[in-house]
Short mmCIF file of C-alpha atoms in Angstrom, two decimals:
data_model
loop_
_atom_site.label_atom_id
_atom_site.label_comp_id
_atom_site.label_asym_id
_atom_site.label_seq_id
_atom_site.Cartn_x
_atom_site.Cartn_y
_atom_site.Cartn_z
CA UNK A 23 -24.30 26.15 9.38
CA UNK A 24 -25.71 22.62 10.48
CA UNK A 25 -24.40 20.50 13.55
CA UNK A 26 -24.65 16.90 12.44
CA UNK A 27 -21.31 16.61 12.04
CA UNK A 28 -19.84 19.08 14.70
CA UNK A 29 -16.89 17.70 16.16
CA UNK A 30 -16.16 15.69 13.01
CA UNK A 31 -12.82 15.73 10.72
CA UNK A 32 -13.77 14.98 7.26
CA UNK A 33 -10.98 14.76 4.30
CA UNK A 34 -12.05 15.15 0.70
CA UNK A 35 -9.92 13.81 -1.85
CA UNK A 36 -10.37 15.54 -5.29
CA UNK A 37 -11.73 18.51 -3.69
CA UNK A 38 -10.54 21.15 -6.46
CA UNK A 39 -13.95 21.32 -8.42
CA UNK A 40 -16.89 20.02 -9.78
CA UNK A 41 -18.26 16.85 -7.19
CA UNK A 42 -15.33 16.91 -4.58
CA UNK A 43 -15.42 20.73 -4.15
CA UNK A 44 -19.65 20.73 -3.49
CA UNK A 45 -19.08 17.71 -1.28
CA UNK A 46 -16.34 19.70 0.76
CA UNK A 47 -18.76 22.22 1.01
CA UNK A 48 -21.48 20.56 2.25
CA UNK A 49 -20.00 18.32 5.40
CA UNK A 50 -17.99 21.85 6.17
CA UNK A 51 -21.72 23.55 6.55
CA UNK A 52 -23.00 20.30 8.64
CA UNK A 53 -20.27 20.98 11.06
CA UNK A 54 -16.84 19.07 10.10
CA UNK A 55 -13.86 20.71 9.76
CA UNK A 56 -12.34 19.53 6.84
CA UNK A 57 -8.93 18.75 4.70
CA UNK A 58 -9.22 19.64 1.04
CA UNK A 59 -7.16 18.21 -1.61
CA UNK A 60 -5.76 18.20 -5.22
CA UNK A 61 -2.64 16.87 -6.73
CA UNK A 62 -1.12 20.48 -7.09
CA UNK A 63 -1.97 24.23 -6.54
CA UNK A 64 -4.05 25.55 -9.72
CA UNK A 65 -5.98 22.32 -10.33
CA UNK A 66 -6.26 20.72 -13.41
CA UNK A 67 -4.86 23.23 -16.37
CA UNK A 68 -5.23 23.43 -20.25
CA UNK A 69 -7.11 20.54 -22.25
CA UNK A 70 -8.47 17.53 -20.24
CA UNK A 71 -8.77 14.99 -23.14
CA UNK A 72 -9.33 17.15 -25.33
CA UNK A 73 -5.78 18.22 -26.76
CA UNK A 74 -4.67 22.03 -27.65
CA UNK A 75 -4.54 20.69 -31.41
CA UNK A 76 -8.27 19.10 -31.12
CA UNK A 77 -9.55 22.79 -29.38
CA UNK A 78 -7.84 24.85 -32.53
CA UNK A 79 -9.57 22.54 -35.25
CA UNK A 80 -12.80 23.40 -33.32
CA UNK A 81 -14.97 26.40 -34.94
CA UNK A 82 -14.15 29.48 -33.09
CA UNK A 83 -17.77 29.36 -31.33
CA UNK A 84 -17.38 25.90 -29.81
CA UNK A 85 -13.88 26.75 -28.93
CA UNK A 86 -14.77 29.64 -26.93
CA UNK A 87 -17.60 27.51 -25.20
CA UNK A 88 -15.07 24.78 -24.45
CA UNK A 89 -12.79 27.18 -22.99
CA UNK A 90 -15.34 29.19 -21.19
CA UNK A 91 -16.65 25.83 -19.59
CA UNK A 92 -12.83 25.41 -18.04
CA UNK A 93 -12.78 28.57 -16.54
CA UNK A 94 -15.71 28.06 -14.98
CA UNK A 95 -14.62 24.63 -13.88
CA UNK A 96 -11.24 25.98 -12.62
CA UNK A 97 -10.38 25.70 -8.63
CA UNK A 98 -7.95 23.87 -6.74
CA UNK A 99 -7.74 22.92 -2.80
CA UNK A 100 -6.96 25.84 -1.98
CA UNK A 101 -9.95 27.89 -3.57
CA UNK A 102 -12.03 25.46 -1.97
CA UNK A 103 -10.79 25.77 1.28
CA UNK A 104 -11.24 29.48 1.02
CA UNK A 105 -14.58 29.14 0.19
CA UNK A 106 -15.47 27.16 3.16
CA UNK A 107 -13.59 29.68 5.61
CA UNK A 108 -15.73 32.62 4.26
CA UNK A 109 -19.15 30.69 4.68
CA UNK A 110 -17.78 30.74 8.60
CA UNK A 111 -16.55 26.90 8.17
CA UNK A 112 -12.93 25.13 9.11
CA UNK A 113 -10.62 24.12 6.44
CA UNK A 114 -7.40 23.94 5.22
CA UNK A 115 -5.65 22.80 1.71
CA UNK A 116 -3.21 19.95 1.21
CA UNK A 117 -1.80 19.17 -2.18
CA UNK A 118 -1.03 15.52 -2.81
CA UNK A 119 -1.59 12.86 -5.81
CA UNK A 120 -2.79 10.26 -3.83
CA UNK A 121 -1.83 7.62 -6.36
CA UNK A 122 1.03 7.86 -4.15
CA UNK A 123 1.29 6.17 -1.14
CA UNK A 124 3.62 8.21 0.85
CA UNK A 125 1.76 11.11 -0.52
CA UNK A 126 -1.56 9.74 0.46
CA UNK A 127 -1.05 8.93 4.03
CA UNK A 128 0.93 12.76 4.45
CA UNK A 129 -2.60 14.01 3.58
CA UNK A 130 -4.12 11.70 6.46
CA UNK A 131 -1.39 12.68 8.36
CA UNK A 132 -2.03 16.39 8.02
CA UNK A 133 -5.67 16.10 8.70
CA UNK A 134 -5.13 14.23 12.63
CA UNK A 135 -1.79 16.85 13.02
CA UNK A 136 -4.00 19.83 12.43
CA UNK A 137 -7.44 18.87 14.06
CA UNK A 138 -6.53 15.45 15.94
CA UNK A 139 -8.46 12.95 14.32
CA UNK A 140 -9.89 11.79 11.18
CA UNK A 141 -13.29 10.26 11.03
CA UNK A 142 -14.68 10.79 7.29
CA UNK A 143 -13.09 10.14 4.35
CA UNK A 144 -14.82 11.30 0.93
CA UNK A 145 -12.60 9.67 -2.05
CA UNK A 146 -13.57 11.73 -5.21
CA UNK A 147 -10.18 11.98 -7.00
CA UNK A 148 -9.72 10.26 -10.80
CA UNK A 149 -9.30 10.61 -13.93
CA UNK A 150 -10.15 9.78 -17.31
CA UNK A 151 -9.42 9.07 -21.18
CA UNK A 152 -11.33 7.65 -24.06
CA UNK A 153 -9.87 5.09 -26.69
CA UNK A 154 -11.01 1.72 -28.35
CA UNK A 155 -9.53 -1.05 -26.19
CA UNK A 156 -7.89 -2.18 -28.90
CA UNK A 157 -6.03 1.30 -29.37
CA UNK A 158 -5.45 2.24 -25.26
CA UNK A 159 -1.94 2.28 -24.08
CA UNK A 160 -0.72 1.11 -21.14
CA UNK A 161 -0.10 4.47 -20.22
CA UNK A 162 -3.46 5.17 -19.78
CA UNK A 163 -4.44 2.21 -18.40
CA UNK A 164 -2.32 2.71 -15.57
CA UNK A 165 -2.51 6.96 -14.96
CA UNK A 166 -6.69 5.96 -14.55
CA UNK A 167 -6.15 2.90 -11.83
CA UNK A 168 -3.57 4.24 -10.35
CA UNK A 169 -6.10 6.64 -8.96
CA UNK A 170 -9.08 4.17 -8.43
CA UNK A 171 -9.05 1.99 -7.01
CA UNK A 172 -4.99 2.67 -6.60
CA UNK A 173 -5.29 5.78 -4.96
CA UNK A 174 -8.39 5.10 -2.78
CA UNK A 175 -6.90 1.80 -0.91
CA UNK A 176 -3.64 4.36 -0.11
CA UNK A 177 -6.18 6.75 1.47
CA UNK A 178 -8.23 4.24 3.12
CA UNK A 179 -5.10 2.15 4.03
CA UNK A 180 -3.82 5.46 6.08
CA UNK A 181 -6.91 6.50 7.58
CA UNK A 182 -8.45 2.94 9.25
CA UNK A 183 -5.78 2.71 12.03
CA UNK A 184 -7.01 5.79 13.33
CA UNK A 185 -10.53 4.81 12.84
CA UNK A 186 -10.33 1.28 14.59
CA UNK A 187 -9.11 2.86 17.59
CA UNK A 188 -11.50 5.15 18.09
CA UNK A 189 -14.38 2.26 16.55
CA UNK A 190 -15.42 5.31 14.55
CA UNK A 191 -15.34 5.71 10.90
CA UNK A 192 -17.15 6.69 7.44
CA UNK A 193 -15.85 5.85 4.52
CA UNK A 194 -17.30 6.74 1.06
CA UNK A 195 -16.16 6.15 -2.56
CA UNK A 196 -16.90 8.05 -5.44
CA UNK A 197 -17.28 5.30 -8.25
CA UNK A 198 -19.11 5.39 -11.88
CA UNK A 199 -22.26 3.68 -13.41
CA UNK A 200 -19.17 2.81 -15.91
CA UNK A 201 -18.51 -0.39 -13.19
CA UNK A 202 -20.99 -2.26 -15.38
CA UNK A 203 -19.10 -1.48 -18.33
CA UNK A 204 -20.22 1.43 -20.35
CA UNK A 205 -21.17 3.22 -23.82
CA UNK A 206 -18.47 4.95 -23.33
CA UNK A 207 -15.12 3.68 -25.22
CA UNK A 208 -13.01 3.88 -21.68
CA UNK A 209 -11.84 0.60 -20.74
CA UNK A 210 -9.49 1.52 -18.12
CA UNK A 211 -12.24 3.47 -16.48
CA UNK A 212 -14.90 0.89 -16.16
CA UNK A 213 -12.29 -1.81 -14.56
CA UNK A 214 -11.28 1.34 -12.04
CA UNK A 215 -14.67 1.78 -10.88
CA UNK A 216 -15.30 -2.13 -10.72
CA UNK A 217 -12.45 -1.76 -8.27
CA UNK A 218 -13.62 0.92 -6.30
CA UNK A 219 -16.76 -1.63 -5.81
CA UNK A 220 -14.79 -4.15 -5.15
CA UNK A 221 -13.04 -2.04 -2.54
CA UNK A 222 -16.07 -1.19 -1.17
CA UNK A 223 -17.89 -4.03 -0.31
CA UNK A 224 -14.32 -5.62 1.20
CA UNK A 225 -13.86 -2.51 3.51
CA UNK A 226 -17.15 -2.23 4.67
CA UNK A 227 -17.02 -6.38 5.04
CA UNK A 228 -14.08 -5.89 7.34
CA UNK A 229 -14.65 -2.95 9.22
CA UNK A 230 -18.33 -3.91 10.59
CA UNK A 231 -17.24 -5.37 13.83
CA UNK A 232 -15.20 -1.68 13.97
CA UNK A 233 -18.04 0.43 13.91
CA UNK A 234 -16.76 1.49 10.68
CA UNK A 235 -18.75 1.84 7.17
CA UNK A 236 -17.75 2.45 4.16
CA UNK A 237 -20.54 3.00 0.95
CA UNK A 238 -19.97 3.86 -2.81
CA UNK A 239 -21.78 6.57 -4.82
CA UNK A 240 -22.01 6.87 -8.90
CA UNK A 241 -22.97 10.19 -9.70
CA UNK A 242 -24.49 11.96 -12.42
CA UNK A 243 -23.47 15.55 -12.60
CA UNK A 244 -22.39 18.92 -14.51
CA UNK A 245 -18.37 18.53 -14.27
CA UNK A 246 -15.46 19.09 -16.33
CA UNK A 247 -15.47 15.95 -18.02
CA UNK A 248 -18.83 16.29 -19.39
CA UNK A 249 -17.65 19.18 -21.11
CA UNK A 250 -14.75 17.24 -23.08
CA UNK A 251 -17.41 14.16 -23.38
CA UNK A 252 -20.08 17.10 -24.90
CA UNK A 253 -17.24 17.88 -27.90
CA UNK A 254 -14.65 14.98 -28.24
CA UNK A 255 -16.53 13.24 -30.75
CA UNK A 256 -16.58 16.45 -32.74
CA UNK A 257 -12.90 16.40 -33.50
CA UNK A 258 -12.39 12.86 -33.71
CA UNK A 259 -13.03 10.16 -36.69
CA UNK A 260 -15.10 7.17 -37.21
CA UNK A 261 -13.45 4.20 -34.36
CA UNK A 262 -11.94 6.95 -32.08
CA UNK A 263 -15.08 8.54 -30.99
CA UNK A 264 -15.45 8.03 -27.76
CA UNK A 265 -19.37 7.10 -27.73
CA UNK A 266 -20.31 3.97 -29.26
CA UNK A 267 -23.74 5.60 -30.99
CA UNK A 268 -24.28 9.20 -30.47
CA UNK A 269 -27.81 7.94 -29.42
CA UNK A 270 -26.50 7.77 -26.28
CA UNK A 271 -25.21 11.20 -25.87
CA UNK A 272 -26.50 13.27 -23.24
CA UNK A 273 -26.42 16.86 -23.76
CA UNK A 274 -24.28 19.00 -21.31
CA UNK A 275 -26.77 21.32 -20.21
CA UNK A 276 -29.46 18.14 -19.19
CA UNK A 277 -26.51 17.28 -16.59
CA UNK A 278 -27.80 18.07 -12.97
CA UNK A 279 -25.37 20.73 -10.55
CA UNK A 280 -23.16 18.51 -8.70
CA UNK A 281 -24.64 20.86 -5.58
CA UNK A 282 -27.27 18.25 -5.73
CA UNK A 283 -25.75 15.35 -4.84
CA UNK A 284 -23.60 16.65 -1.81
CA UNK A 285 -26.37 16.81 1.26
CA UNK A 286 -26.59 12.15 0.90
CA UNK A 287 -23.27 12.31 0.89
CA UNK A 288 -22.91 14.06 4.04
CA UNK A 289 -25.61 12.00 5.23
CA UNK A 290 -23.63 9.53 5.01
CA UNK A 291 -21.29 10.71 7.33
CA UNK A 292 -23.54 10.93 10.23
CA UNK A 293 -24.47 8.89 13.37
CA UNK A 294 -27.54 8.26 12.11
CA UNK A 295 -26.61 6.50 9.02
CA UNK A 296 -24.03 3.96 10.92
CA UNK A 297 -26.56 1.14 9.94
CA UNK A 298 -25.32 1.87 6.56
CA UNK A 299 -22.79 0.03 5.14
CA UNK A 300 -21.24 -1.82 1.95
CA UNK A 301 -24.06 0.02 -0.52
CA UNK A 302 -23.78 1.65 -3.86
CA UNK A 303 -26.07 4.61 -4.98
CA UNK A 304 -26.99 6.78 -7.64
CA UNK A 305 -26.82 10.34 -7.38
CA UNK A 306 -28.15 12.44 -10.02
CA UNK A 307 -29.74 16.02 -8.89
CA UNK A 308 -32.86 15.58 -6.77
CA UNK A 309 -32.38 12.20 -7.32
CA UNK A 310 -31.27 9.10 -5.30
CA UNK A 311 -31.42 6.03 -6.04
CA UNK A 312 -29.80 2.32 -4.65
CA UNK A 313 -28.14 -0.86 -6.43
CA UNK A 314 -29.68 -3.83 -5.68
CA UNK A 315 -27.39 -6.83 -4.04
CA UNK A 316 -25.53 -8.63 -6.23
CA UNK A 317 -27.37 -12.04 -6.03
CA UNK A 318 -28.00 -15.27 -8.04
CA UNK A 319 -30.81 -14.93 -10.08
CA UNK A 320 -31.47 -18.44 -11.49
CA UNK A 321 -29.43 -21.85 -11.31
CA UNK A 322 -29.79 -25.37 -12.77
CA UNK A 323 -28.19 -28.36 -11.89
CA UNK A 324 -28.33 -31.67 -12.64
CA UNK A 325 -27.76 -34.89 -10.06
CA UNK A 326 -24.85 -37.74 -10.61
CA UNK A 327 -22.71 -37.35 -13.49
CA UNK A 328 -21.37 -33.90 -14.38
CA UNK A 329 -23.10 -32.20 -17.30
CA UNK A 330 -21.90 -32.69 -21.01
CA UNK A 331 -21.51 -30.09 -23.79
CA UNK A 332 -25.00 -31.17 -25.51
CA UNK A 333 -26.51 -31.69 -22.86
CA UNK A 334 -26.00 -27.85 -21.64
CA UNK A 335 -26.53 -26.95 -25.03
CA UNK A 336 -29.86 -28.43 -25.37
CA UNK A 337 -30.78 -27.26 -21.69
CA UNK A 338 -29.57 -23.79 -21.39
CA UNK A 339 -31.25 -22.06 -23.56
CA UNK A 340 -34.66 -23.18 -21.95
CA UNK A 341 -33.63 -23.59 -18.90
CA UNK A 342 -30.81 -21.01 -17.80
CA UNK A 343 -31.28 -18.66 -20.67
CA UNK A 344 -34.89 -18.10 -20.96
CA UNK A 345 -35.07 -14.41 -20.21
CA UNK A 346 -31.36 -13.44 -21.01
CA UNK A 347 -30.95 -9.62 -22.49
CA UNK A 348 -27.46 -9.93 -22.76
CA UNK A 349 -25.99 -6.47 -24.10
CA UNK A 350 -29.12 -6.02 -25.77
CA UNK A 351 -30.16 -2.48 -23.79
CA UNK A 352 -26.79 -1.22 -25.02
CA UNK A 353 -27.54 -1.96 -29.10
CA UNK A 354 -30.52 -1.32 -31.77
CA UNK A 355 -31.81 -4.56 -33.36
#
């Protein structure tokens, strides 16, 4: 076990499985004690998107694999509090669906009742679906932002009044390369991610004269969701499928451990990164990588009267527009 973050109280939302469970983990072996959390005891059960229909059509061999790939993907808060407490760590469970703001500031709650204080706050809880915008109901629209950036500003909300009195705090977001929009047909999941960015760069904004950072992380990793992105378009016709060219299709076992990514984010969380604040990085296995600022590129403008229709139209192109790609990176010419 590690002391960077001895004496630190971390809570990990979405701690069940997959990113939020190794993440739990990790800041438990630097030293924090720390709150796991799911939205209820078992974790997620049965089909993810992929309906019990849509696993039966599947040929017995895939179906096995799909189900096989659950099991092995099962876990809840619980199970991951366990398995901090028999690597020697501190821990302890708290269900909540912290969509809900009552419910999300009870799981802040629990963490300063139990070990006094909260100063690290890992937001990895969300979900998911795939459908053509033009198909998605509002349903689904609203179950995937209620979470992010919904769910995140009710955990964040809770915890900073504890933080700004103790001008301590480190905040990090799990949020998608899907902010930029995506390949993927999952509208309502690229606009929650945009918001967890938003979020962010706003928290971190405010909380700088508080001692207080917050950062963002995108990872790339082996979780359940790959495994219903892996076979969805197997069971599913023409517009429906969920990638826009199966080009772009990564295959489930290139997708890096989510182990990997856990040791920056507990970075993170220490002292020493406190100069850090308001970022967003890649995580993908041994890799780690940073966005650049979001910054004007190139500008014209044009003195006295304001610009006319042909006049940007003749000028634009030239101008402006020289080196545009556009969506180009996402299509075949």
């Amino acid at each position: 076990m590690g002391n960077l973050l001895k004496g630190k109280v971390a809570v990990v939302t979405g701690s069940g499985q997959g990113i939020g469970r190794a993440i739990a983990i990790d800041l438990a072996r630097q030293g924090a004690k720390v709150v796991t959390n799911n939205r209820k005891s078992g974790g997620t059960q049965g089909a993810g998107m992929l309906t019990e229909n849509m696993i039966e059509s599947m040929d017995p061999g895939q179906k096995e694999w799909v189900l096989n790939q659950y099991q092995n993907f099962a876990g809840d808060a619980e199970s991951t509090a366990k398995a901090i407490i028999e690597e020697g760590g501190e821990a302890i469970p708290f269900y909540a669906d912290i969509a809900d703001f009552e419910a999300a500031k009870a799981l802040i709650e629990k963490a300063v009742m139990t070990y006094g204080s909260i100063d690290i706050l890992v937001n990895v809880a969300g979900t998911f679906g795939f459908s053509p915008i033009e198909k998605m109901s509002r349903e689904m629209w609203d179950k995937v932002t209620s979470v992010k950036p919904g769910g995140y500003f009710n955990t964040i909300r809770s915890a900073l009044p504890y933080m700004i009195e103790k001008k301590w705090g480190r905040i990090i977001n799990c949020t998608s390369r899907a902010f930029w929009g995506d390949v993927i047909k999952h509208a309502e999941y690229c606009a929650a991610n945009a918001g967890v960015v938003g979020l962010t760069r706003a928290v971190a904004i405010e909380m700088y004269e508080h001692g207080i950072t917050c950062n963002a992380f995108s990872p790339f990793a082996r979780t359940r969701a790959a495994v219903d992105l892996e076979t969805y378009d197997t069971v599913v016709e023409g517009g429906d499928k969920a990638l826009l060219n199966a080009d772009f299709a990564i295959p489930f076992e290139a997708t890096p451990d989510p182990e990997g990514l856990a040791p920056f984010i507990s970075y993170l969380a220490t002292e020493q990164a406190g100069n850090i604040s308001g970022t967003i990085f890649e995580l993908a296995g041994n890799s780690i990588s940073i966005y650049s600022e979001p910054r004007i590129i190139k500008s014209i403008f044009k003195e006295g009267s304001k610009w006319t229709v042909e006049e940007i139209a003749e000028k634009a192109p030239f101008m402006l527009l020289s080196d545009y790609e556009g969506l180009s990176r996402y299509f075949k010419k």
